[in-house]
Short mmCIF file of C-alpha atoms in Angstrom, two decimals:
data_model
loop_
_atom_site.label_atom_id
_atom_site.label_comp_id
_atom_site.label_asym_id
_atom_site.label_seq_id
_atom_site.Cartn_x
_atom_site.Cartn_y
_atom_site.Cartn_z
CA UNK A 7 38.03 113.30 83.41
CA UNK A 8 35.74 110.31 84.00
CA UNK A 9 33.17 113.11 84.47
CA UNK A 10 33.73 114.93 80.81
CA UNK A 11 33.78 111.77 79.25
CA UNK A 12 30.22 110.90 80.64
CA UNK A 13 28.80 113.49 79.48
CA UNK A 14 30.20 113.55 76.32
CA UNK A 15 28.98 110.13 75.93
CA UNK A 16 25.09 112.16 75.57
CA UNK A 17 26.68 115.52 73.90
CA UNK A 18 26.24 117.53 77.31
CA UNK A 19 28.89 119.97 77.60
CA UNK A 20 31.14 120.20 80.58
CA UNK A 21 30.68 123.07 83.18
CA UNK A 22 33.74 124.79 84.96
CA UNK A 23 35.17 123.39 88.01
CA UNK A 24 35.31 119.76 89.75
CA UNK A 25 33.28 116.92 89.12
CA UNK A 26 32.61 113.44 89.97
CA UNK A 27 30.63 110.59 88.42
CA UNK A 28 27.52 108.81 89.93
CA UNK A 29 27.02 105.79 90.78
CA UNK A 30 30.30 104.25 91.40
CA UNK A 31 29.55 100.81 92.31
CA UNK A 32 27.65 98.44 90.12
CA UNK A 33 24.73 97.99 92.93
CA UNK A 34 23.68 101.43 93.25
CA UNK A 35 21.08 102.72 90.69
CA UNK A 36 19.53 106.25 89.96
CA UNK A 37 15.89 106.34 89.10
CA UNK A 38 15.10 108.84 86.29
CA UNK A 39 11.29 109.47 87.70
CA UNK A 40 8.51 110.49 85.72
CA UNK A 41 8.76 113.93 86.17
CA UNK A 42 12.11 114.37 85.54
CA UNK A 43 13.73 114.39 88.83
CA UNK A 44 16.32 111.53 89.72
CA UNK A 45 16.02 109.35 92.73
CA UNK A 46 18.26 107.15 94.78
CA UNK A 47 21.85 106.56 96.68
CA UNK A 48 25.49 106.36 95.47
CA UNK A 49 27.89 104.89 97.50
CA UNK A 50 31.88 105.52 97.65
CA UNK A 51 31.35 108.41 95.18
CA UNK A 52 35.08 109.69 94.54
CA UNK A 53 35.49 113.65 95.94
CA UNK A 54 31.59 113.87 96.10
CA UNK A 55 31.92 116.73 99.03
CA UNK A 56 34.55 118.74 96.84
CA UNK A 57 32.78 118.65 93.22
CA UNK A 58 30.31 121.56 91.78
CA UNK A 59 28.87 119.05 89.20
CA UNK A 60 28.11 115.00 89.27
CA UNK A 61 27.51 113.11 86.13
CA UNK A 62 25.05 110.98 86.81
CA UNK A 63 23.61 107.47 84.86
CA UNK A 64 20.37 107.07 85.32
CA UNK A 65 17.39 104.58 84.35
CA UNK A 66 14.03 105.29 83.82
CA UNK A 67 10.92 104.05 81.81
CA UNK A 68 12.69 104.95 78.81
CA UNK A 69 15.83 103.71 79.02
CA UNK A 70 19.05 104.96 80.60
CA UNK A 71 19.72 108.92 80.40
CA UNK A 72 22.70 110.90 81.48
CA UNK A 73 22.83 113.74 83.56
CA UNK A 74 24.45 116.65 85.07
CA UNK A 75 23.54 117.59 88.51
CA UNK A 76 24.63 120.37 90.72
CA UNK A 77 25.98 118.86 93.62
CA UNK A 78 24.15 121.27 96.01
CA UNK A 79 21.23 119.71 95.30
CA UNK A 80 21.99 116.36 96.70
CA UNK A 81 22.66 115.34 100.48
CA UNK A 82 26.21 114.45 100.67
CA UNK A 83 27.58 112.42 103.81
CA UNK A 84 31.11 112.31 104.60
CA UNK A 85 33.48 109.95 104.21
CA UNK A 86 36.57 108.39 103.72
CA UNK A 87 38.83 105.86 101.84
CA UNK A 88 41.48 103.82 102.83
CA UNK A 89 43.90 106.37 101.74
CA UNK A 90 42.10 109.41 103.38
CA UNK A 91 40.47 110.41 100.13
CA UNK A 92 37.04 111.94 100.04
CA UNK A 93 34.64 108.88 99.61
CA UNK A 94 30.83 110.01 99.70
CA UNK A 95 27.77 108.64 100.08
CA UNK A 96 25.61 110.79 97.82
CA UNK A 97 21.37 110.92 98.18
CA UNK A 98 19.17 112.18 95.26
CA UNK A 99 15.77 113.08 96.68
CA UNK A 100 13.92 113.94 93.88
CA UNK A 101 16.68 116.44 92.54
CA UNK A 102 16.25 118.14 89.67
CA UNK A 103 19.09 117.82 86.59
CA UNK A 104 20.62 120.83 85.18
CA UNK A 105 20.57 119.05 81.94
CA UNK A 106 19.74 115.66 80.71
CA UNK A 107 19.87 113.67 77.71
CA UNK A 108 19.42 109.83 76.56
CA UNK A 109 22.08 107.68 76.87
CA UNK A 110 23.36 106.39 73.64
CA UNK A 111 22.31 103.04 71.80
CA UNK A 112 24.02 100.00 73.69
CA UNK A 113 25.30 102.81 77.00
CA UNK A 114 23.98 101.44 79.79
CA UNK A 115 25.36 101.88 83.53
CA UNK A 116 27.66 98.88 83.07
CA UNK A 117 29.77 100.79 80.47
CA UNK A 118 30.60 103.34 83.12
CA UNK A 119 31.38 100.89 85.44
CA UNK A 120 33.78 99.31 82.76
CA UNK A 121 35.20 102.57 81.73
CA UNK A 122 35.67 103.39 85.93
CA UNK A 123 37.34 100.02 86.24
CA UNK A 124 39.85 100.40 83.59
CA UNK A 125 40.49 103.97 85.11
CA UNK A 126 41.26 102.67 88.13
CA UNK A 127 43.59 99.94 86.32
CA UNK A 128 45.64 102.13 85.02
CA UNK A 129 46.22 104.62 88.50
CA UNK A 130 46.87 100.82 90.46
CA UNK A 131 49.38 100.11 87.55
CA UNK A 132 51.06 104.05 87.81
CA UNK A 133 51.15 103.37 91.16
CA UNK A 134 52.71 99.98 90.89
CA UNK A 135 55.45 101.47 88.83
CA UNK A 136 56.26 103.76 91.51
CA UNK A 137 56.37 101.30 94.08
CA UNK A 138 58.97 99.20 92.37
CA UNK A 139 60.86 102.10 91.76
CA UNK A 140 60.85 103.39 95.15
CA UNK A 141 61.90 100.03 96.75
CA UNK A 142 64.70 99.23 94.48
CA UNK A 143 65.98 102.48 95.17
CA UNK A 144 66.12 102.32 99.16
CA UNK A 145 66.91 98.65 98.99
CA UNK A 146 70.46 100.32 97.54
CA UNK A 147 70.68 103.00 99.86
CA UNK A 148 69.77 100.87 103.17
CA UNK A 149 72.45 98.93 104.91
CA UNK A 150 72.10 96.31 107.58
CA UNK A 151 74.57 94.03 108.98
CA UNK A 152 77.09 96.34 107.29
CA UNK A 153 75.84 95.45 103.33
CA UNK A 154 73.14 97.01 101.73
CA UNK A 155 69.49 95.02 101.79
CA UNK A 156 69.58 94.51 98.02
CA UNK A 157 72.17 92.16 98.51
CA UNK A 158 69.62 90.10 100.57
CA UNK A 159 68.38 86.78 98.73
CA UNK A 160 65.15 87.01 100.48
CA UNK A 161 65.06 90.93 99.41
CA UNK A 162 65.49 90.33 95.82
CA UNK A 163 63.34 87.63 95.74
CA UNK A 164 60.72 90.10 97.08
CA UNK A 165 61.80 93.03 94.67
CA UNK A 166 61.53 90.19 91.40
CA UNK A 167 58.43 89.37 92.59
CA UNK A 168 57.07 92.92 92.96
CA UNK A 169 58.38 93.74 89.43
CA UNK A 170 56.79 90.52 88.23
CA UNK A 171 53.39 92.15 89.74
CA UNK A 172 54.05 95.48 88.04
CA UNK A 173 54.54 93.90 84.73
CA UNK A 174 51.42 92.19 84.98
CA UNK A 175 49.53 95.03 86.15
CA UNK A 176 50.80 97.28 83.25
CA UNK A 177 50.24 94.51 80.52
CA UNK A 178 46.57 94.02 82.03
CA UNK A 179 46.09 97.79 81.98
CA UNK A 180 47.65 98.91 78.70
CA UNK A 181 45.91 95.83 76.72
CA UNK A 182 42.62 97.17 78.28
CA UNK A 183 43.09 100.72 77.03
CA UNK A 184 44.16 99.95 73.97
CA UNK A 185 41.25 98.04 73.27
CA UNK A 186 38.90 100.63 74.11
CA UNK A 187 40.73 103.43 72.48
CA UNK A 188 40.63 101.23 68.94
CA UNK A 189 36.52 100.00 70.34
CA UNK A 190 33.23 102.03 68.95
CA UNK A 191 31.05 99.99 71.60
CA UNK A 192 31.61 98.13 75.18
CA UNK A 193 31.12 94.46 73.67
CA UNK A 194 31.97 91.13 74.74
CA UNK A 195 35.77 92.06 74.14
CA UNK A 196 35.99 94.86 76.05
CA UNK A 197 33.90 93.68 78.81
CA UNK A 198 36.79 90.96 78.90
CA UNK A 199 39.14 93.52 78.66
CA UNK A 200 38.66 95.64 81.54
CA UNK A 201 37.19 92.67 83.36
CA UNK A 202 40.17 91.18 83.75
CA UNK A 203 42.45 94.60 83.81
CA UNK A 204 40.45 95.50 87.34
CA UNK A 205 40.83 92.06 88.19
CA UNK A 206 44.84 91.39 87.97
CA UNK A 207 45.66 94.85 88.59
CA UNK A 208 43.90 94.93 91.91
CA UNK A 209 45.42 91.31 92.85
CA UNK A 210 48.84 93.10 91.88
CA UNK A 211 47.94 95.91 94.65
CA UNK A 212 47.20 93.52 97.00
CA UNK A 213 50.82 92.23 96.61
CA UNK A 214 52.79 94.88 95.55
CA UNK A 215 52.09 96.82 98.43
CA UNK A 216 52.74 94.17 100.83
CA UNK A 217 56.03 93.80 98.96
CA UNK A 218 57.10 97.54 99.29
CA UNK A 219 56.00 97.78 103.00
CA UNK A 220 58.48 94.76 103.84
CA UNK A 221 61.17 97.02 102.20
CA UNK A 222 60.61 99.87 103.44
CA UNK A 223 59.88 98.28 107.44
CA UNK A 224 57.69 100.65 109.30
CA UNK A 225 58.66 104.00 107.90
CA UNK A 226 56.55 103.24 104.86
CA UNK A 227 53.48 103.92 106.78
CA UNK A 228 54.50 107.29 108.79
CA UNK A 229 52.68 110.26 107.56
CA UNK A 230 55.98 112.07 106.34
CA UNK A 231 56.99 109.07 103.67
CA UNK A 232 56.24 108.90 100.68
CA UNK A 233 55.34 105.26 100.00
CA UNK A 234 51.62 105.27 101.77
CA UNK A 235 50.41 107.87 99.29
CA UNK A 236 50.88 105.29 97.07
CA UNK A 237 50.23 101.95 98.44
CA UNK A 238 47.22 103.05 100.36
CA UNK A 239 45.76 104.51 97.20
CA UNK A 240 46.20 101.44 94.67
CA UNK A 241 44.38 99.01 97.37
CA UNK A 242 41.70 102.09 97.97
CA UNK A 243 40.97 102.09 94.09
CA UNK A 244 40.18 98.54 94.25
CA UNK A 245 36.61 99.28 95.42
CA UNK A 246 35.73 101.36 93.17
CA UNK A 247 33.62 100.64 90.10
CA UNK A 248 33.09 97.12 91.57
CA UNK A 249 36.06 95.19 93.49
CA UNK A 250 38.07 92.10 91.76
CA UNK A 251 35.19 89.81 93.22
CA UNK A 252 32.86 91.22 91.71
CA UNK A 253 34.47 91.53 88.00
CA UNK A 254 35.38 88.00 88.74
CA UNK A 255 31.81 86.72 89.24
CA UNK A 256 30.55 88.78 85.84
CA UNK A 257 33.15 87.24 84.11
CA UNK A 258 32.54 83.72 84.97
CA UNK A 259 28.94 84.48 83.98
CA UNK A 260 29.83 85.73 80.61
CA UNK A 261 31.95 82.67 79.55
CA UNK A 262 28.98 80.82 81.47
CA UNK A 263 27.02 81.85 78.96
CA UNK A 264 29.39 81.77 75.98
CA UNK A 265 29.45 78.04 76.69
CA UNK A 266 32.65 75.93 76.58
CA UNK A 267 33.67 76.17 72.86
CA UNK A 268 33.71 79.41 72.97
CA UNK A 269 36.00 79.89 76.22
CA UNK A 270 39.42 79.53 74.01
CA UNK A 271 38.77 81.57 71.02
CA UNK A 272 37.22 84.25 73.15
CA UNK A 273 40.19 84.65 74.88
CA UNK A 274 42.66 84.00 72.03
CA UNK A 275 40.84 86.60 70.42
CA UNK A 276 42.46 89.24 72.58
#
């Protein structure tokens, strides 16, 4: 999806079968070269080794382009993310695009990292959502010391707190998409936006599923339940398209630069 909207972004049409997106952290960069071939490394590229296609941004003498690559052309190691997913680094040595096209006006490799982050957002916040539901659920089905957990202080104090986390997540999330969706460019806003949607949605990870694990006990983590498939995937996503430090730092520097008057109504604004 992240892919098709990519290319769309340079009026490349999409080509049958899987894809992926290069780079997918905010310190790699592809070199458009002079002759036309594209250079460099992308690390933690999501389901590299599976994909037919990458969409690629890259920047040359003449600005940023966008490209479509057939994956066979590149060097792909394995790897793996927390959660077991394909995680690639992928090497362009001189590869030749299938197609390739300038970037729009204002597109630059930050907007797919923005557009990647808020992704991710919303999967943490899905998976959030499932968590909570999941844990409420067992803590009414599991008895010890002949009542069921939920009856627990401690456990409900957990179970607010991890719906407290979900909330936040989906508020951070939702806000973020809906600016973009009503958006014609990635300004100051929607950097903000997503910023801070990657930021409090991967916090909320961090905590939810510490939350659900304490519900569940061990059984959360065997291979047969459920629960890891989530969990494991919503701290996994925080890496990509740049962790919560580094949206944190990039935010500081914008309202750095904004200058104190202008911390408030930028974020009364939203």
């Amino acid at each position: 999806m992240l892919a098709g909207w990519l290319l769309a972004q340079a009026h490349l049409a999409s080509p049958e079968g899987m894809m992926t997106v290069a780079p997918a952290s905010p310190k790699d960069r592809i070199t458009l070269n002079a002759d036309g071939t594209l250079t460099g490394r992308a690390r933690g590229v999501p389901f590299a080794i599976d994909a037919k296609h990458i969409a690629v941004v890259a920047t040359g003498i003449g600005g940023v382009s966008i490209a479509l690559v057939d994956a066979g052309a590149c060097r792909i190691e394995a790897g793996l993310n927390l959660a077991n997913d394909p995680s690639n680094t992928v090497t362009f040595d001189k590869v030749q695009p299938i197609a390739i096209k300038s970037a729009p006006s204002g597109f630059g490799q930050n907007s797919l990292m923005l557009m990647g982050a808020l992704a991710r957002s919303l999967q943490i916040a899905g998976a959030m959502e499932t968590m909570l539901d999941l844990s409420v659920r067992y803590s009414g089905e599991r008895v010890a010391f002949e009542k069921k957990i939920s009856k627990f202080q401690a456990v409900q104090h957990n179970l607010a707190k991890l719906a407290g986390e979900t909330s936040a997540a989906l508020a951070a999330a939702s806000s973020a998409a809906d600016a973009l969706s009503n958006s014609t460019s990635f300004d100051d806003a929607i950097f903000l936006e997503a910023a801070s949607a990657k930021i409090r949605c991967s916090e909320a990870a961090e905590k939810g599923a510490a939350i659900a694990h304490q519900v569940f006990g061990a059984i959360g983590f065997t291979q047969e339940h459920i629960l890891h498939r989530y969990t494991l995937r919503a701290l996994a996503w925080r890496d990509d398209f740049g962790s919560e430090s580094y949206w944190a730092v990039e935010l500081g520097k914008l309202v750095a630069s904004r200058g104190a008057d202008e911390l408030w109504p930028l974020v009364a604004s939203r």
